[in-house]
Steps between C-alpha positions, in 0.01 A plus 500: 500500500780242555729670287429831739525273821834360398598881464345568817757214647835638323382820663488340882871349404597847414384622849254740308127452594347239303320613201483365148368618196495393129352682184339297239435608133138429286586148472679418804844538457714616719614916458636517891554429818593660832570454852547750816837627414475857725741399740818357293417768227458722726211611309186615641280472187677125514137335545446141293219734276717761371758229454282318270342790320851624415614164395183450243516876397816421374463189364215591287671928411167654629420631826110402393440136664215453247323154570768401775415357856685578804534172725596595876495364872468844679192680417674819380577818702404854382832553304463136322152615371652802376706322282245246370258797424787641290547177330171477423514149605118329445514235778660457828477178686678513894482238785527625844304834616725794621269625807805782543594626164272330225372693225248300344234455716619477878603808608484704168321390158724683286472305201148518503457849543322647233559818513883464432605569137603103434257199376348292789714160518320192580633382855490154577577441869568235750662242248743318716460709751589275816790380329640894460394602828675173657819640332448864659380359836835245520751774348426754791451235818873455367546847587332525836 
């Protein structure tokens, strides 16, 4: 999670909204990172998750994220878990709760929802999670 946090941080410099996200292999190496880039992209689909998951797709040549674990600060929205159901990714592990957008247990439970088409990832939530939401609650005070 620091590695996503620090992500989460060069996001905030960027003036995007702070999110982080890194994508670790079977043994923990690192296959990708991302950060909010929707703004100086412009990209809409420019969320730290797809970031990452394109970064470790193609570092590894497979669009299959076989035995890989998604690392992030945000707990994803309903496009992120999309994309980590198309992975296939086994494990997600997020900080702060979205109460707006989140798609993993909040508002939606997406990645748990059994009767989509994908395996059921294990979702690990709330790791660092006052440390991410600090980011989120300081980056739009800013703003205000």
């Amino acid at each position: 999670m620091d590695l996503a946090l620090a992500e989460a941080r060069r996001a905030a410099g960027e003036g995007e909204i702070p999110v982080g996200a890194v994508l670790l292999g079977p043994q923990g190496s690192l296959l990708g990172t991302g950060r909010n880039a929707r703004e100086g992209d412009p990209d809409p689909t420019g969320h730290a998750e797809v970031i990452a998951i394109r970064e470790a797709a193609r570092a590894l040549g497979d669009r299959v994220l076989d035995d890989c674990t998604l690392v992030v600060t945000l707990e994803p929205c309903a496009m992120c878990a999309g994309a980590i159901l198309a992975a296939r990714l086994p494990r997600v592990v997020f900080g702060a709760w979205d109460e707006k957008a989140g798609a993993a247990g909040s508002v939606y439970d997406l990645l748990r929802d059994g009767r989509l088409p994908h395996p059921v990832p294990e979702v690990v939530s709330g790791v660092r999670a006052e440390q991410s939401a600090a980011l989120l609650r300081e980056f739009f005070e800013q703003r205000r």
